[in-house]
């Protein structure tokens, strides 16, 4: 037989069938519902632990399972990352939301064996102008990454699009943002974290190919200062080294022949 390297299929980001994408969208809809309920409940005076309880109830009432709970020992169903917390903040009864807090909530659920993973950033009451811009710039970067989820693109084309989206937001809002170093998105399917890792910046044209049915969790994280972080003694909470505030947005997204399909919508 012939075994010319050039005739081997190039490495691709794992392909899901249309039916599997529908199953992932069902899991993603549960995540979206949980995030909506959490955001509605996130008013001044409530604890982040109470938000966790709301998310877990929504997920279980939908017949799904919280994917974060017990993941490498993680103790909750959401990550609640307030102000200088970037990601993986552990909900706590002692953490009471105050007006002007910048809150990122990350949530995952499993339904019929398929995972959805998404995150949103919002304010408690009214945000300061610069925090509002940070949250919007991060969301804009996510949108830019989503737009690159088309068959024929390669993994780092999505990274590059996220980075380009961040720089476009810097120009639009007239200020710099820190791109958080060392964290990024990921493949997702029957497990939450799968190959490949998706950096939030980088040169285009590298890495595995996107085909119809390739799915990635895209999750830009930006700060108002530097992109350097440290993990607290709880071994989970990631905070900015300089104390600057951070934002995090995430969707689970499929590349399809009809363009990008967001799987974590209500
Ligand atoms: N959802 C996060 C991510 O986007 C991971 C959460 S870690 C956990 O990759 F331990 F909290 F689950
Ligand atoms: Co994720």
Coordinates of C-alpha atoms and ligand atoms in Angstrom, one line a residue:
X1 CA 0.0 0.0 0.0
X2 CA 1.1 3.6 -0.4
X3 CA 1.8 5.6 2.8
X4 CA 2.9 8.9 1.5
X5 CA 2.8 11.4 4.3
X6 CA 1.2 14.0 2.0
X7 CA -1.8 11.7 1.4
X8 CA -2.6 11.3 5.0
X9 CA -5.5 13.3 6.2
X10 CA -4.3 16.4 8.1
X11 CA -5.1 16.5 11.8
X12 CA -8.6 17.9 12.4
X13 CA -10.5 19.2 15.5
X14 CA -12.8 16.3 16.3
X15 CA -15.9 16.1 14.1
X16 CA -19.4 15.8 15.6
X17 CA -22.4 14.8 13.5
X18 CA -25.4 17.1 13.1
X19 CA -27.3 15.0 15.7
X20 CA -24.4 15.2 18.1
X21 CA -24.3 19.0 17.7
X22 CA -28.1 19.1 18.5
X23 CA -27.3 17.1 21.7
X24 CA -24.5 19.5 22.6
X25 CA -26.9 22.5 22.0
X26 CA -29.4 20.9 24.4
X27 CA -26.7 20.7 27.1
X28 CA -25.7 24.3 26.2
X29 CA -29.2 25.5 26.5
X30 CA -29.2 24.3 30.1
X31 CA -26.0 26.2 30.8
X32 CA -27.5 29.4 29.2
X33 CA -30.6 29.0 31.4
X34 CA -28.4 28.7 34.5
X35 CA -26.3 31.7 33.6
X36 CA -29.5 33.8 33.0
X37 CA -31.0 32.8 36.3
X38 CA -27.7 33.6 38.1
X39 CA -27.4 37.0 36.4
X40 CA -30.9 37.9 37.4
X41 CA -30.3 37.0 41.0
X42 CA -26.9 38.8 41.2
X43 CA -28.0 41.9 43.1
X44 CA -26.2 43.8 45.9
X45 CA -26.3 41.8 49.2
X46 CA -26.4 38.3 47.8
X47 CA -23.5 35.9 48.2
X48 CA -21.8 34.1 45.4
X49 CA -22.7 30.8 47.2
X50 CA -26.4 31.6 46.7
X51 CA -25.7 32.1 43.0
X52 CA -24.1 28.6 42.9
X53 CA -27.2 27.1 44.5
X54 CA -29.4 28.8 41.9
X55 CA -27.2 27.4 39.0
X56 CA -27.2 23.9 40.4
X57 CA -31.0 23.9 40.8
X58 CA -31.5 25.1 37.2
X59 CA -29.1 22.4 35.9
X60 CA -30.6 19.6 38.0
X61 CA -34.2 20.6 37.3
X62 CA -33.4 20.3 33.6
X63 CA -32.3 16.7 34.1
X64 CA -28.6 17.6 33.6
X65 CA -25.5 17.4 35.8
X66 CA -23.2 20.2 36.9
X67 CA -19.9 19.4 35.2
X68 CA -17.7 21.6 37.4
X69 CA -18.8 20.0 40.6
X70 CA -16.1 17.5 41.6
X71 CA -14.0 18.2 38.6
X72 CA -10.4 17.7 39.9
X73 CA -12.0 18.3 43.3
X74 CA -13.7 21.6 42.4
X75 CA -16.4 22.2 45.1
X76 CA -19.1 24.1 43.1
X77 CA -21.3 24.2 40.0
X78 CA -20.1 27.6 38.9
X79 CA -17.0 29.7 39.0
X80 CA -17.8 33.2 40.4
X81 CA -14.9 35.6 39.7
X82 CA -15.4 39.0 41.1
X83 CA -13.3 42.2 40.3
X84 CA -9.6 41.2 40.3
X85 CA -10.6 37.5 40.1
X86 CA -10.0 36.3 36.6
X87 CA -11.4 32.8 36.5
X88 CA -12.1 29.8 38.8
X89 CA -13.3 31.8 41.8
X90 CA -15.0 29.5 44.3
X91 CA -18.4 30.6 45.4
X92 CA -18.6 31.5 49.1
X93 CA -21.2 32.5 51.7
X94 CA -18.7 35.2 52.8
X95 CA -18.5 36.8 49.4
X96 CA -21.3 39.3 49.3
X97 CA -21.9 41.3 46.1
X98 CA -21.8 45.1 46.3
X99 CA -22.9 47.8 43.8
X100 CA -20.3 48.2 41.0
X101 CA -18.8 44.8 41.4
X102 CA -17.6 43.2 38.1
X103 CA -18.8 39.6 38.1
X104 CA -17.8 36.8 35.8
X105 CA -19.8 33.6 36.0
X106 CA -18.6 30.4 34.3
X107 CA -20.9 27.3 34.2
X108 CA -20.9 23.9 32.6
X109 CA -23.5 21.1 32.4
X110 CA -23.7 17.6 31.1
X111 CA -26.9 16.3 29.4
X112 CA -27.1 12.9 27.8
X113 CA -23.3 12.6 28.1
X114 CA -22.6 15.9 26.2
X115 CA -21.0 19.0 27.6
X116 CA -21.8 22.7 27.4
X117 CA -19.5 25.4 28.8
X118 CA -20.1 29.1 28.8
X119 CA -19.3 32.3 30.8
X120 CA -20.6 35.8 31.0
X121 CA -19.5 39.0 32.7
X122 CA -21.9 41.7 34.1
X123 CA -22.1 44.3 36.7
X124 CA -23.9 44.5 40.0
X125 CA -26.0 47.5 39.4
X126 CA -24.2 50.1 37.3
X127 CA -20.6 49.5 36.3
X128 CA -17.9 52.2 36.1
X129 CA -17.3 53.3 32.5
X130 CA -13.9 51.5 32.3
X131 CA -15.3 48.2 33.7
X132 CA -18.2 48.4 31.2
X133 CA -15.7 48.9 28.4
X134 CA -13.6 45.9 29.7
X135 CA -16.6 43.6 29.8
X136 CA -17.7 44.8 26.3
X137 CA -14.2 44.4 24.8
X138 CA -14.0 40.9 26.1
X139 CA -17.4 40.1 24.6
X140 CA -16.3 41.7 21.3
X141 CA -13.1 39.4 21.3
X142 CA -15.4 36.4 21.8
X143 CA -17.5 37.4 18.9
X144 CA -14.4 37.8 16.7
X145 CA -13.3 34.3 17.6
X146 CA -16.8 32.9 16.9
X147 CA -16.8 34.5 13.5
X148 CA -13.6 32.5 12.7
X149 CA -15.3 29.1 13.4
X150 CA -15.6 28.2 9.7
X151 CA -14.5 24.9 8.0
X152 CA -11.2 25.3 6.3
X153 CA -9.8 27.6 9.1
X154 CA -7.2 26.2 11.4
X155 CA -7.0 26.4 15.2
X156 CA -4.7 29.4 15.3
X157 CA -6.9 31.3 12.9
X158 CA -9.5 31.4 15.8
X159 CA -6.7 32.5 18.2
X160 CA -5.6 35.2 15.8
X161 CA -9.2 36.4 15.3
X162 CA -9.7 36.7 19.1
X163 CA -6.4 38.7 19.4
X164 CA -7.4 40.9 16.4
X165 CA -10.8 41.4 18.0
X166 CA -9.0 42.5 21.2
X167 CA -6.8 45.0 19.4
X168 CA -9.8 46.3 17.4
X169 CA -11.6 46.9 20.8
X170 CA -8.5 48.7 22.1
X171 CA -8.6 51.1 19.1
X172 CA -12.4 51.5 19.4
X173 CA -12.4 52.2 23.2
X174 CA -9.1 54.1 23.2
X175 CA -7.3 52.1 25.9
X176 CA -5.2 49.0 26.3
X177 CA -6.3 45.7 27.8
X178 CA -4.2 42.9 29.2
X179 CA -4.6 39.5 27.5
X180 CA -4.5 37.0 30.3
X181 CA -1.4 34.7 29.9
X182 CA -1.5 31.0 30.1
X183 CA -5.2 30.4 29.9
X184 CA -7.5 29.8 26.9
X185 CA -10.2 27.8 25.4
X186 CA -10.4 24.1 24.5
X187 CA -12.0 21.2 22.6
X188 CA -15.2 19.9 24.2
X189 CA -17.6 17.0 23.7
X190 CA -18.2 14.0 25.9
X191 CA -15.6 15.6 28.2
X192 CA -15.4 19.3 29.2
X193 CA -11.7 19.8 28.5
X194 CA -10.4 18.0 25.4
X195 CA -7.7 18.7 22.9
X196 CA -6.8 21.1 21.5
X197 CA -5.9 24.0 23.8
X198 CA -7.0 27.3 22.1
X199 CA -4.8 30.2 22.9
X200 CA -6.4 33.7 22.9
X201 CA -3.7 35.2 20.7
X202 CA -1.2 34.1 18.1
X203 CA -0.2 34.0 14.5
X204 CA -2.8 32.5 12.0
X205 CA -2.6 29.4 9.9
X206 CA -1.3 26.8 12.4
X207 CA -2.7 23.8 14.2
X208 CA -5.5 21.3 13.4
X209 CA -8.0 22.0 10.8
X210 CA -11.7 23.0 11.5
X211 CA -14.1 20.8 9.6
X212 CA -17.9 20.8 9.7
X213 CA -18.8 19.6 13.2
X214 CA -15.5 20.8 14.9
X215 CA -16.4 22.2 18.4
X216 CA -14.4 24.6 20.5
X217 CA -15.1 26.4 23.8
X218 CA -13.8 29.9 23.1
X219 CA -13.1 32.0 26.1
X220 CA -11.2 35.3 26.0
X221 CA -10.1 36.8 29.3
X222 CA -9.0 40.5 29.5
X223 CA -7.8 42.8 32.2
X224 CA -7.6 46.6 32.7
X225 CA -3.9 46.1 33.6
X226 CA -1.3 43.4 32.8
X227 CA -2.1 39.8 31.7
X228 CA -0.1 38.3 34.6
X229 CA -2.0 36.2 37.1
X230 CA -1.4 34.2 40.3
X231 CA -3.4 31.3 41.9
X232 CA -4.6 31.9 45.5
X233 CA -3.9 29.5 48.3
X234 CA -7.3 27.8 47.7
X235 CA -5.5 26.4 44.6
X236 CA -8.3 27.5 42.3
X237 CA -8.9 31.3 42.3
X238 CA -6.9 33.0 39.6
X239 CA -6.3 36.7 40.3
X240 CA -4.5 39.5 38.5
X241 CA -1.0 40.2 40.0
X242 CA -1.5 43.9 39.7
X243 CA -5.0 43.9 41.2
X244 CA -6.6 45.2 38.0
X245 CA -10.1 44.0 37.2
X246 CA -10.7 41.2 34.7
X247 CA -13.5 40.0 32.4
X248 CA -14.3 36.5 30.9
X249 CA -16.8 35.6 28.2
X250 CA -17.2 32.1 26.8
X251 CA -19.4 30.1 24.4
X252 CA -19.2 26.6 23.1
X253 CA -19.2 26.9 19.3
X254 CA -19.3 24.5 16.3
X255 CA -18.0 25.1 12.8
X256 CA -20.6 24.1 10.3
X257 CA -21.2 24.4 6.6
X258 CA -23.7 27.1 7.4
X259 CA -21.2 29.1 9.4
X260 CA -20.5 29.3 13.2
X261 CA -23.2 27.7 15.4
X262 CA -23.2 28.8 19.1
X263 CA -24.2 25.8 21.1
X264 CA -24.7 27.6 24.5
X265 CA -27.7 29.7 23.6
X266 CA -31.0 29.7 25.4
Ligands
LIG1 N1 -15.4 26.2 32.6 C1 -14.0 26.4 32.8 C2 -13.4 26.5 31.5 O1 -14.0 27.2 30.8 C3 -13.4 25.4 33.7 C4 -13.9 25.4 35.0 S1 -12.8 24.5 36.0 C5 -13.8 23.8 37.2 O2 -12.6 25.8 31.0 F1 -13.1 23.1 37.9 F2 -14.4 24.7 37.8 F3 -14.7 23.1 36.5
LIG2 CO1 -14.2 26.4 29.1

